[in-house]
C-alpha cells in the first residue's frame, strides 16, 4: 500500500473507532517546561462532543493524531537464523529499549512550547490511544471485552521465551480464543500469549484487495494486526516465497540531526545484538521494571539525571566455550558471578546469593561500565577485537568513532540532540524565559539544525 494512503487510513480510523473519545479530545501530552516567567496556566480550546470549551492548565494540548504521527524515529530490523534465535534476541532487547530512547532523546519542543520531556514517546502513546473509557477502566465493561493497560503505541507487554516467563510480573490481557487456537496448533504458552495479546484490539482498516486470500500462504491479515500494535519491539514473521526470515524490529530510538549520528546509533544497536547472540548475554529483568524505565526515559535530561533498572549479572546465560573464556580473561570478576548459585524466590524476581540480579544504574554506567557491570561498549570492544582480522583499518576507525559518540552521549561529554535544542532555545537572545518558542527562535533553530546536519556545529 502507498505510504500516503496508509497514513490517511490511520488518521481516519483511530479517532472514529466506536465509543472512542479520541476524535473529540485534545491529549494533555506533557507538562510545559517551567521557566522563570512561564505562566502557571496556558489557555487551550478543547473540542468536546457538544461544544468548544476553554481550558487553562500547564499542559501542551495537541489536537489531532498528526502531532504523534508526524514524529520521526530511527528504527532498525535484524534478521535471525530461526525463530528461537529471534525470540531470544527480542527478550534481551526489551530493556535496551528505554536506555536507547533516553540516549537518543531529540524532541523537547512541541507546538511552539518548550516541554518538560525530551522524547516523542509520550506524544505518540497518547495520540494513538484509541482505548474507550471501558477499556481504560474508567467505566464498567459493557460494550468492550477487556480492560487494556496500555495504548496501541507503548512498551513491550510480555517476554516471549518460555524461560523468561517468571519475569512477566504484570497482568497480561490477551484474547482467550486466539490463545487456545494457537496452543492447540502446538505453540508454547509464551508465544501464544504474545500473539493473542495483539488480538485484544480492533483492526484499524482492511484492504479490499486482500480480503480474500489463502491464509496458508499469505499472512496479510495477521500483519494487519501486528503492524498496528506499535510496541518498542516487533517480532516480524517470514515472508512466503522470499529469503526474508524471522526478524526483530527495534523501534524506540529518536531520529538524529546528521547521517553520522544516525549511523552511530544504528551500528551501536546492531553491535549490541551481536554480543547478545555471541555471548548469550542476559539482560532480562521484571517487565514492571522495564515499564518504570520507559517512564523515566522521556524525562528532561534523563540520560544524565535518571537511573534505570538494569541487570548486574548479565553473564548467567553464557555458554562456557571459547567466547566465554575470552570474556573471563577480560572481565574476570564479572563473569565469575555467572556460576553463582541461582534460585527463584517468587514470580518476577530472580535472585542469587549476592542479592537481586538487577539494580538502578545511570546510562553512563550501563553504556561505559561500573563496578557492578562491565558496560555495553567494553563488551562490544572485546567482541570487535575477536573480529579484527575480518575488518580493515578504515572500518575499525569508523566503528570506534561511532562508539565514541555513544559513549560521550552517555557520559554527558556530548549533549543529546534534545539537550542541544533545549539549550539553543533557552540561550537565544529573543527567548523570554516563558517556555514559548517564537517564530524567530524556531526559524533560527531550524537553521542551526540544518547546519549541524551538514557537520557545521560540533
Short mmCIF file of C-alpha atoms in Angstrom, two decimals:
data_model
loop_
_atom_site.label_atom_id
_atom_site.label_comp_id
_atom_site.label_asym_id
_atom_site.label_seq_id
_atom_site.Cartn_x
_atom_site.Cartn_y
_atom_site.Cartn_z
CA UNK A 1 0.00 0.00 0.00
CA UNK A 2 1.17 3.52 -0.78
CA UNK A 3 2.53 5.15 2.40
CA UNK A 4 0.36 8.23 1.94
CA UNK A 5 -2.79 6.11 1.64
CA UNK A 6 -1.79 4.10 4.73
CA UNK A 7 -1.25 7.31 6.73
CA UNK A 8 -4.64 8.65 5.66
CA UNK A 9 -6.32 5.44 6.85
CA UNK A 10 -4.58 5.81 10.23
CA UNK A 11 -5.71 9.39 10.72
CA UNK A 12 -9.30 8.47 9.87
CA UNK A 13 -9.60 5.07 11.54
CA UNK A 14 -8.16 5.59 15.02
CA UNK A 15 -10.39 8.51 16.12
CA UNK A 16 -13.51 7.01 14.52
CA UNK A 17 -13.37 3.79 16.49
CA UNK A 18 -16.78 3.14 18.11
CA UNK A 19 -17.15 4.57 21.65
CA UNK A 20 -13.71 6.21 21.50
CA UNK A 21 -13.50 9.88 22.51
CA UNK A 22 -10.21 10.49 20.72
CA UNK A 23 -11.92 12.36 17.88
CA UNK A 24 -13.36 14.88 20.32
CA UNK A 25 -10.49 15.45 22.72
CA UNK A 26 -7.07 17.01 22.83
CA UNK A 27 -4.42 14.95 24.56
CA UNK A 28 -2.68 16.58 27.51
CA UNK A 29 0.54 15.13 26.24
CA UNK A 30 3.07 16.64 28.58
CA UNK A 31 3.75 19.39 31.06
CA UNK A 32 5.16 22.68 29.93
CA UNK A 33 8.75 23.37 30.89
CA UNK A 34 8.55 25.69 33.89
CA UNK A 35 10.94 28.57 33.31
CA UNK A 36 11.24 31.78 35.34
CA UNK A 37 8.44 33.63 33.50
CA UNK A 38 6.36 30.65 32.38
CA UNK A 39 2.65 31.17 33.05
CA UNK A 40 1.11 28.79 35.56
CA UNK A 41 -1.76 28.02 33.18
CA UNK A 42 -1.95 28.13 29.40
CA UNK A 43 -5.25 28.66 27.58
CA UNK A 44 -6.39 26.00 25.13
CA UNK A 45 -9.58 25.47 23.19
CA UNK A 46 -10.94 22.00 23.95
CA UNK A 47 -13.26 20.33 21.45
CA UNK A 48 -15.90 18.12 23.09
CA UNK A 49 -18.77 16.18 21.55
CA UNK A 50 -21.16 19.04 22.10
CA UNK A 51 -19.23 22.29 22.12
CA UNK A 52 -15.94 24.14 22.22
CA UNK A 53 -14.63 24.79 25.71
CA UNK A 54 -11.82 26.92 27.10
CA UNK A 55 -9.28 25.18 29.33
CA UNK A 56 -6.42 26.53 31.43
CA UNK A 57 -3.64 24.28 32.70
CA UNK A 58 0.08 23.67 32.36
CA UNK A 59 -0.16 21.02 29.66
CA UNK A 60 0.64 21.32 25.97
CA UNK A 61 -2.57 20.43 24.14
CA UNK A 62 -2.29 18.85 20.71
CA UNK A 63 -5.46 18.38 18.73
CA UNK A 64 -5.23 15.59 16.21
CA UNK A 65 -3.40 12.37 15.52
CA UNK A 66 -0.91 14.12 13.26
CA UNK A 67 1.00 15.52 16.25
CA UNK A 68 2.04 11.96 17.03
CA UNK A 69 2.08 10.53 13.52
CA UNK A 70 4.27 13.42 12.38
CA UNK A 71 7.08 12.47 14.76
CA UNK A 72 10.22 10.87 13.32
CA UNK A 73 12.00 7.80 14.65
CA UNK A 74 15.07 5.71 13.89
CA UNK A 75 14.15 2.03 13.55
CA UNK A 76 16.38 -0.93 12.80
CA UNK A 77 15.46 -4.50 11.89
CA UNK A 78 17.62 -7.57 12.43
CA UNK A 79 17.09 -10.93 10.73
CA UNK A 80 17.89 -14.03 12.76
CA UNK A 81 18.68 -17.57 11.67
CA UNK A 82 15.49 -19.03 13.12
CA UNK A 83 12.52 -18.37 15.40
CA UNK A 84 14.29 -19.45 18.60
CA UNK A 85 17.14 -17.01 17.99
CA UNK A 86 14.69 -14.22 17.14
CA UNK A 87 12.74 -14.83 20.36
CA UNK A 88 15.93 -14.84 22.41
CA UNK A 89 17.11 -11.56 20.88
CA UNK A 90 13.66 -9.99 21.30
CA UNK A 91 13.66 -10.67 25.04
CA UNK A 92 17.21 -9.40 25.52
CA UNK A 93 16.41 -6.13 23.74
CA UNK A 94 13.28 -5.40 25.79
CA UNK A 95 15.18 -3.47 28.46
CA UNK A 96 17.63 -1.96 25.97
CA UNK A 97 14.69 -0.01 24.50
CA UNK A 98 14.25 2.56 27.30
CA UNK A 99 18.02 3.02 27.51
CA UNK A 100 18.27 3.87 23.81
CA UNK A 101 15.16 6.06 23.94
CA UNK A 102 16.78 8.26 26.59
CA UNK A 103 20.18 8.15 24.89
CA UNK A 104 18.71 9.28 21.56
CA UNK A 105 16.35 11.92 23.03
CA UNK A 106 15.62 14.61 20.44
CA UNK A 107 12.12 16.06 20.99
CA UNK A 108 11.89 18.78 23.67
CA UNK A 109 9.69 21.24 21.73
CA UNK A 110 6.04 20.64 20.79
CA UNK A 111 3.53 23.01 19.21
CA UNK A 112 5.71 26.02 19.83
CA UNK A 113 6.32 25.34 23.51
CA UNK A 114 9.33 24.05 25.38
CA UNK A 115 8.13 20.91 27.15
CA UNK A 116 9.31 19.10 30.24
CA UNK A 117 10.06 15.90 28.32
CA UNK A 118 12.84 15.09 25.87
CA UNK A 119 11.34 12.41 23.60
CA UNK A 120 8.40 11.88 21.25
CA UNK A 121 7.20 8.72 23.03
CA UNK A 122 4.51 10.23 25.33
CA UNK A 123 3.14 12.18 22.36
CA UNK A 124 2.90 9.05 20.24
CA UNK A 125 1.43 6.99 23.05
CA UNK A 126 -1.41 9.42 23.71
CA UNK A 127 -2.13 10.40 20.12
CA UNK A 128 -2.50 6.74 19.09
CA UNK A 129 -4.51 5.76 22.17
CA UNK A 130 -7.91 4.67 20.86
CA UNK A 131 -8.98 2.84 24.02
CA UNK A 132 -12.50 3.53 25.17
CA UNK A 133 -13.38 4.57 28.72
CA UNK A 134 -14.36 0.97 29.38
CA UNK A 135 -11.03 -0.35 28.13
CA UNK A 136 -9.20 2.24 30.25
CA UNK A 137 -11.11 1.09 33.34
CA UNK A 138 -12.95 4.39 33.73
CA UNK A 139 -16.36 2.75 33.16
CA UNK A 140 -17.70 -0.80 33.77
CA UNK A 141 -17.29 -3.17 30.84
CA UNK A 142 -20.45 -3.17 28.73
CA UNK A 143 -19.63 -2.83 25.04
CA UNK A 144 -15.97 -3.91 25.21
CA UNK A 145 -14.26 -7.16 26.17
CA UNK A 146 -11.12 -6.10 28.02
CA UNK A 147 -9.53 -3.60 30.33
CA UNK A 148 -6.36 -2.66 28.45
CA UNK A 149 -3.44 -1.19 30.39
CA UNK A 150 -1.55 0.44 27.52
CA UNK A 151 -2.06 2.43 24.34
CA UNK A 152 -1.52 0.88 20.91
CA UNK A 153 1.80 2.75 20.98
CA UNK A 154 3.58 1.51 24.07
CA UNK A 155 6.36 -0.57 25.53
CA UNK A 156 6.51 -4.36 25.22
CA UNK A 157 3.86 -6.18 27.24
CA UNK A 158 5.46 -9.60 27.65
CA UNK A 159 8.63 -11.63 27.18
CA UNK A 160 8.19 -14.31 24.53
CA UNK A 161 10.68 -17.01 25.60
CA UNK A 162 9.31 -19.67 27.98
CA UNK A 163 12.42 -19.45 30.18
CA UNK A 164 11.66 -15.78 30.91
CA UNK A 165 8.00 -16.23 31.86
CA UNK A 166 8.71 -15.62 35.56
CA UNK A 167 9.66 -12.05 34.66
CA UNK A 168 6.19 -11.32 33.26
CA UNK A 169 5.07 -9.93 36.61
CA UNK A 170 2.27 -7.70 35.30
CA UNK A 171 -1.26 -8.74 34.34
CA UNK A 172 -1.25 -9.76 30.67
CA UNK A 173 -4.53 -9.26 28.86
CA UNK A 174 -4.99 -11.50 25.83
CA UNK A 175 -7.71 -12.86 23.58
CA UNK A 176 -8.61 -16.24 25.03
CA UNK A 177 -9.96 -17.71 21.76
CA UNK A 178 -6.78 -16.81 19.87
CA UNK A 179 -4.68 -18.18 22.71
CA UNK A 180 -6.47 -21.53 22.76
CA UNK A 181 -6.29 -21.87 18.98
CA UNK A 182 -2.54 -21.20 19.00
CA UNK A 183 -1.97 -23.63 21.85
CA UNK A 184 -3.96 -26.32 20.06
CA UNK A 185 -1.76 -25.82 17.00
CA UNK A 186 1.36 -26.54 19.05
CA UNK A 187 2.68 -23.11 20.06
CA UNK A 188 4.04 -22.76 23.58
CA UNK A 189 2.35 -20.58 26.19
CA UNK A 190 4.76 -17.64 25.96
CA UNK A 191 4.47 -17.13 22.20
CA UNK A 192 0.74 -17.86 22.22
CA UNK A 193 0.14 -15.10 24.78
CA UNK A 194 2.29 -12.67 22.82
CA UNK A 195 0.26 -13.19 19.64
CA UNK A 196 -3.08 -13.35 21.49
CA UNK A 197 -2.24 -10.01 23.13
CA UNK A 198 -2.18 -8.40 19.68
CA UNK A 199 -5.78 -9.50 19.12
CA UNK A 200 -7.28 -7.62 22.07
CA UNK A 201 -7.54 -4.57 19.78
CA UNK A 202 -9.79 -3.97 16.80
CA UNK A 203 -8.21 -3.86 13.33
CA UNK A 204 -7.90 -0.28 12.13
CA UNK A 205 -8.51 -0.91 8.44
CA UNK A 206 -8.83 -3.63 5.81
CA UNK A 207 -7.65 -3.53 2.21
CA UNK A 208 -10.33 -4.62 -0.23
CA UNK A 209 -7.76 -6.27 -2.49
CA UNK A 210 -6.58 -8.57 0.33
CA UNK A 211 -9.92 -9.60 1.82
CA UNK A 212 -9.91 -12.94 0.01
CA UNK A 213 -6.60 -14.72 0.42
CA UNK A 214 -5.08 -18.12 1.03
CA UNK A 215 -4.27 -17.88 4.74
CA UNK A 216 -1.93 -20.87 4.46
CA UNK A 217 0.36 -18.90 2.15
CA UNK A 218 -0.48 -15.27 2.95
CA UNK A 219 -0.17 -13.63 6.38
CA UNK A 220 -1.57 -10.22 5.41
CA UNK A 221 -4.43 -10.41 7.93
CA UNK A 222 -2.03 -11.19 10.76
CA UNK A 223 0.33 -8.44 9.62
CA UNK A 224 -2.62 -6.03 9.63
CA UNK A 225 -2.95 -6.60 13.38
CA UNK A 226 0.79 -6.93 14.08
CA UNK A 227 1.68 -3.71 12.27
CA UNK A 228 -0.93 -1.62 14.11
CA UNK A 229 0.33 -2.60 17.56
CA UNK A 230 3.22 -0.18 17.88
CA UNK A 231 5.38 -1.54 20.68
CA UNK A 232 9.06 -0.79 21.32
CA UNK A 233 9.89 -4.11 19.64
CA UNK A 234 8.14 -6.09 16.94
CA UNK A 235 8.60 -9.76 16.08
CA UNK A 236 8.26 -9.95 12.29
CA UNK A 237 7.30 -13.14 10.53
CA UNK A 238 8.96 -14.65 7.45
CA UNK A 239 7.52 -13.67 4.08
CA UNK A 240 6.42 -16.60 1.95
CA UNK A 241 8.41 -17.40 -1.19
CA UNK A 242 11.22 -14.99 -0.24
CA UNK A 243 14.51 -15.22 1.63
CA UNK A 244 13.14 -12.94 4.36
CA UNK A 245 13.14 -14.82 7.66
CA UNK A 246 12.33 -14.16 11.31
CA UNK A 247 13.16 -10.58 12.22
CA UNK A 248 13.21 -8.34 15.28
CA UNK A 249 12.41 -4.67 14.75
CA UNK A 250 13.93 -2.21 17.25
CA UNK A 251 11.62 0.82 17.35
CA UNK A 252 12.19 3.29 20.22
CA UNK A 253 15.06 5.50 19.03
CA UNK A 254 14.68 9.16 18.07
CA UNK A 255 15.96 10.40 14.73
CA UNK A 256 19.19 12.43 14.94
CA UNK A 257 20.26 15.54 13.02
CA UNK A 258 23.15 14.09 11.00
CA UNK A 259 23.81 10.95 8.98
CA UNK A 260 26.82 10.23 11.18
CA UNK A 261 24.73 10.28 14.37
CA UNK A 262 22.01 8.09 12.88
CA UNK A 263 24.61 5.63 11.63
CA UNK A 264 26.25 5.58 15.07
CA UNK A 265 23.00 4.66 16.81
CA UNK A 266 22.05 2.05 14.21
CA UNK A 267 25.50 0.44 14.31
CA UNK A 268 25.57 0.51 18.11
CA UNK A 269 22.27 -1.37 18.39
CA UNK A 270 23.48 -3.82 15.74
CA UNK A 271 26.64 -4.47 17.78
CA UNK A 272 24.53 -4.98 20.90
CA UNK A 273 22.63 -7.70 19.04
CA UNK A 274 25.95 -9.29 18.05
CA UNK A 275 27.27 -9.52 21.63
CA UNK A 276 23.90 -10.77 22.86
CA UNK A 277 23.95 -13.61 20.34
CA UNK A 278 27.68 -14.34 20.51
CA UNK A 279 27.96 -14.40 24.31
CA UNK A 280 24.34 -15.35 25.17
CA UNK A 281 24.11 -12.35 27.49
CA UNK A 282 21.14 -11.98 29.79
CA UNK A 283 19.55 -8.53 30.14
CA UNK A 284 16.12 -9.74 31.31
CA UNK A 285 14.53 -8.02 34.33
CA UNK A 286 10.89 -7.95 35.56
CA UNK A 287 8.65 -6.37 32.94
CA UNK A 288 7.27 -3.94 35.56
CA UNK A 289 10.77 -2.50 35.95
CA UNK A 290 11.01 -2.09 32.17
CA UNK A 291 7.79 -0.05 32.34
CA UNK A 292 9.36 2.14 35.04
CA UNK A 293 12.42 2.59 32.84
CA UNK A 294 10.22 3.69 29.93
CA UNK A 295 8.56 6.30 32.14
CA UNK A 296 11.96 7.62 33.20
CA UNK A 297 13.40 7.62 29.66
CA UNK A 298 11.33 10.55 28.39
CA UNK A 299 12.00 12.88 31.30
CA UNK A 300 14.03 16.02 30.76
CA UNK A 301 17.76 15.20 30.58
CA UNK A 302 17.04 11.60 31.59
CA UNK A 303 20.35 10.45 30.13
CA UNK A 304 22.15 12.26 32.96
CA UNK A 305 19.53 12.75 35.68
CA UNK A 306 17.64 9.45 35.81
CA UNK A 307 18.58 5.94 36.91
CA UNK A 308 17.39 2.79 35.16
CA UNK A 309 16.89 -0.75 36.35
CA UNK A 310 19.45 -2.99 34.68
CA UNK A 311 20.79 -6.46 35.20
CA UNK A 312 24.09 -6.68 37.11
CA UNK A 313 24.88 -10.29 36.28
CA UNK A 314 24.45 -10.42 32.52
CA UNK A 315 26.66 -13.49 32.13
CA UNK A 316 24.31 -16.02 33.72
CA UNK A 317 23.23 -17.34 30.32
CA UNK A 318 26.70 -17.55 28.78
CA UNK A 319 27.88 -20.73 27.11
CA UNK A 320 31.18 -21.77 28.67
CA UNK A 321 33.01 -22.01 25.35
CA UNK A 322 35.95 -20.17 23.76
CA UNK A 323 33.98 -16.91 23.55
CA UNK A 324 33.19 -17.10 27.26
CA UNK A 325 36.84 -17.74 28.04
CA UNK A 326 37.69 -14.51 26.21
CA UNK A 327 35.17 -12.72 28.41
CA UNK A 328 36.65 -14.34 31.51
CA UNK A 329 40.11 -13.14 30.50
CA UNK A 330 38.88 -9.56 30.04
CA UNK A 331 36.12 -9.29 32.65
CA UNK A 332 37.09 -11.92 35.22
CA UNK A 333 35.29 -10.56 38.33
CA UNK A 334 32.08 -10.00 36.39
CA UNK A 335 31.98 -13.41 34.70
CA UNK A 336 32.71 -15.19 37.97
CA UNK A 337 29.18 -14.24 39.04
CA UNK A 338 27.78 -16.39 36.23
CA UNK A 339 28.46 -19.56 38.19
CA UNK A 340 26.84 -18.21 41.38
CA UNK A 341 24.01 -20.36 42.68
CA UNK A 342 20.73 -19.01 41.30
CA UNK A 343 17.33 -19.56 42.83
CA UNK A 344 13.83 -18.31 42.04
CA UNK A 345 12.20 -16.65 45.05
CA UNK A 346 8.86 -15.60 43.59
CA UNK A 347 7.43 -14.68 40.18
CA UNK A 348 9.19 -11.69 38.70
CA UNK A 349 12.27 -11.90 40.90
CA UNK A 350 15.37 -13.95 40.22
CA UNK A 351 17.97 -13.82 42.97
CA UNK A 352 21.48 -15.07 43.58
CA UNK A 353 23.42 -15.39 46.81
CA UNK A 354 24.61 -11.83 46.17
CA UNK A 355 21.02 -10.46 46.14
CA UNK A 356 18.92 -9.10 43.30
CA UNK A 357 20.34 -9.57 39.82
CA UNK A 358 19.26 -6.07 38.86
CA UNK A 359 19.76 -2.63 40.34
CA UNK A 360 19.43 1.00 39.30
CA UNK A 361 22.24 2.42 37.18
CA UNK A 362 22.86 5.60 35.25
CA UNK A 363 23.01 5.33 31.48
CA UNK A 364 26.70 6.16 31.71
CA UNK A 365 27.19 3.08 33.90
CA UNK A 366 25.14 0.88 31.57
CA UNK A 367 27.00 2.03 28.46
CA UNK A 368 30.52 2.60 29.83
CA UNK A 369 30.53 0.33 32.89
CA UNK A 370 30.88 0.45 36.68
CA UNK A 371 31.95 -1.88 39.49
CA UNK A 372 28.76 -3.95 39.08
CA UNK A 373 28.57 -4.19 35.28
CA UNK A 374 31.36 -4.01 32.67
CA UNK A 375 29.36 -1.80 30.29
CA UNK A 376 27.97 -2.41 26.81
CA UNK A 377 30.76 -0.61 24.98
CA UNK A 378 33.61 -2.53 26.72
CA UNK A 379 31.75 -5.75 25.86
CA UNK A 380 31.38 -4.61 22.25
CA UNK A 381 35.06 -3.73 22.02
CA UNK A 382 36.02 -7.18 23.29
CA UNK A 383 33.78 -8.70 20.62
CA UNK A 384 35.30 -6.48 17.92
CA UNK A 385 38.83 -7.44 18.95
CA UNK A 386 37.94 -11.05 18.24
CA UNK A 387 36.85 -9.98 14.74
CA UNK A 388 39.69 -7.56 13.99
CA UNK A 389 41.25 -9.83 11.38
CA UNK A 390 37.99 -9.77 9.42
CA UNK A 391 37.77 -5.96 9.12
CA UNK A 392 40.03 -3.32 7.58
CA UNK A 393 41.52 -0.30 9.35
CA UNK A 394 39.03 2.15 7.85
CA UNK A 395 36.06 0.13 9.11
CA UNK A 396 37.61 -0.19 12.56
CA UNK A 397 38.25 3.56 12.72
CA UNK A 398 34.68 4.39 11.70
CA UNK A 399 33.21 1.89 14.16
CA UNK A 400 35.29 3.32 17.00
CA UNK A 401 34.11 6.81 16.03
CA UNK A 402 30.51 5.63 16.33
CA UNK A 403 31.19 4.06 19.72
CA UNK A 404 32.87 7.23 20.96
CA UNK A 405 29.78 9.28 20.13
CA UNK A 406 27.54 6.86 22.04
CA UNK A 407 29.98 6.76 24.96
CA UNK A 408 30.20 10.56 25.09
CA UNK A 409 26.42 10.97 24.92
CA UNK A 410 26.05 8.54 27.84
CA UNK A 411 28.66 10.31 29.97
CA UNK A 412 27.45 13.81 29.14
CA UNK A 413 30.64 14.80 27.31
CA UNK A 414 28.48 15.20 24.18
CA UNK A 415 24.93 16.61 24.59
CA UNK A 416 21.92 14.72 23.31
CA UNK A 417 20.01 16.26 20.42
CA UNK A 418 17.26 17.22 22.88
CA UNK A 419 19.81 18.98 25.06
CA UNK A 420 21.22 20.81 22.02
CA UNK A 421 17.75 22.02 21.00
CA UNK A 422 16.72 22.98 24.54
CA UNK A 423 19.96 24.87 25.14
CA UNK A 424 19.63 26.70 21.80
CA UNK A 425 16.13 27.89 22.75
CA UNK A 426 16.90 28.90 26.33
CA UNK A 427 20.07 30.82 25.39
CA UNK A 428 18.58 32.58 22.37
CA UNK A 429 18.59 36.39 22.79
CA UNK A 430 14.87 36.56 21.92
CA UNK A 431 13.83 33.90 24.42
CA UNK A 432 11.75 35.48 27.20
CA UNK A 433 12.17 32.68 29.78
CA UNK A 434 8.48 31.89 29.29
CA UNK A 435 8.69 28.45 27.58
CA UNK A 436 7.45 29.92 24.29
CA UNK A 437 9.45 29.12 21.15
CA UNK A 438 8.63 32.14 18.99
CA UNK A 439 8.67 32.17 15.20
CA UNK A 440 12.09 33.80 15.04
CA UNK A 441 13.58 31.35 17.55
CA UNK A 442 12.02 28.45 15.66
CA UNK A 443 13.39 29.72 12.33
CA UNK A 444 16.91 30.15 13.65
CA UNK A 445 16.70 26.79 15.43
CA UNK A 446 15.90 25.13 12.11
CA UNK A 447 18.88 26.84 10.51
CA UNK A 448 21.12 25.63 13.36
CA UNK A 449 19.77 22.09 12.97
CA UNK A 450 20.42 22.19 9.23
CA UNK A 451 23.96 23.40 9.87
CA UNK A 452 24.53 20.62 12.41
CA UNK A 453 23.13 18.10 9.92
CA UNK A 454 25.83 19.16 7.49
CA UNK A 455 28.57 18.90 10.09
CA UNK A 456 28.82 22.62 10.81
CA UNK A 457 28.15 22.52 14.56
CA UNK A 458 30.00 20.18 16.89
#
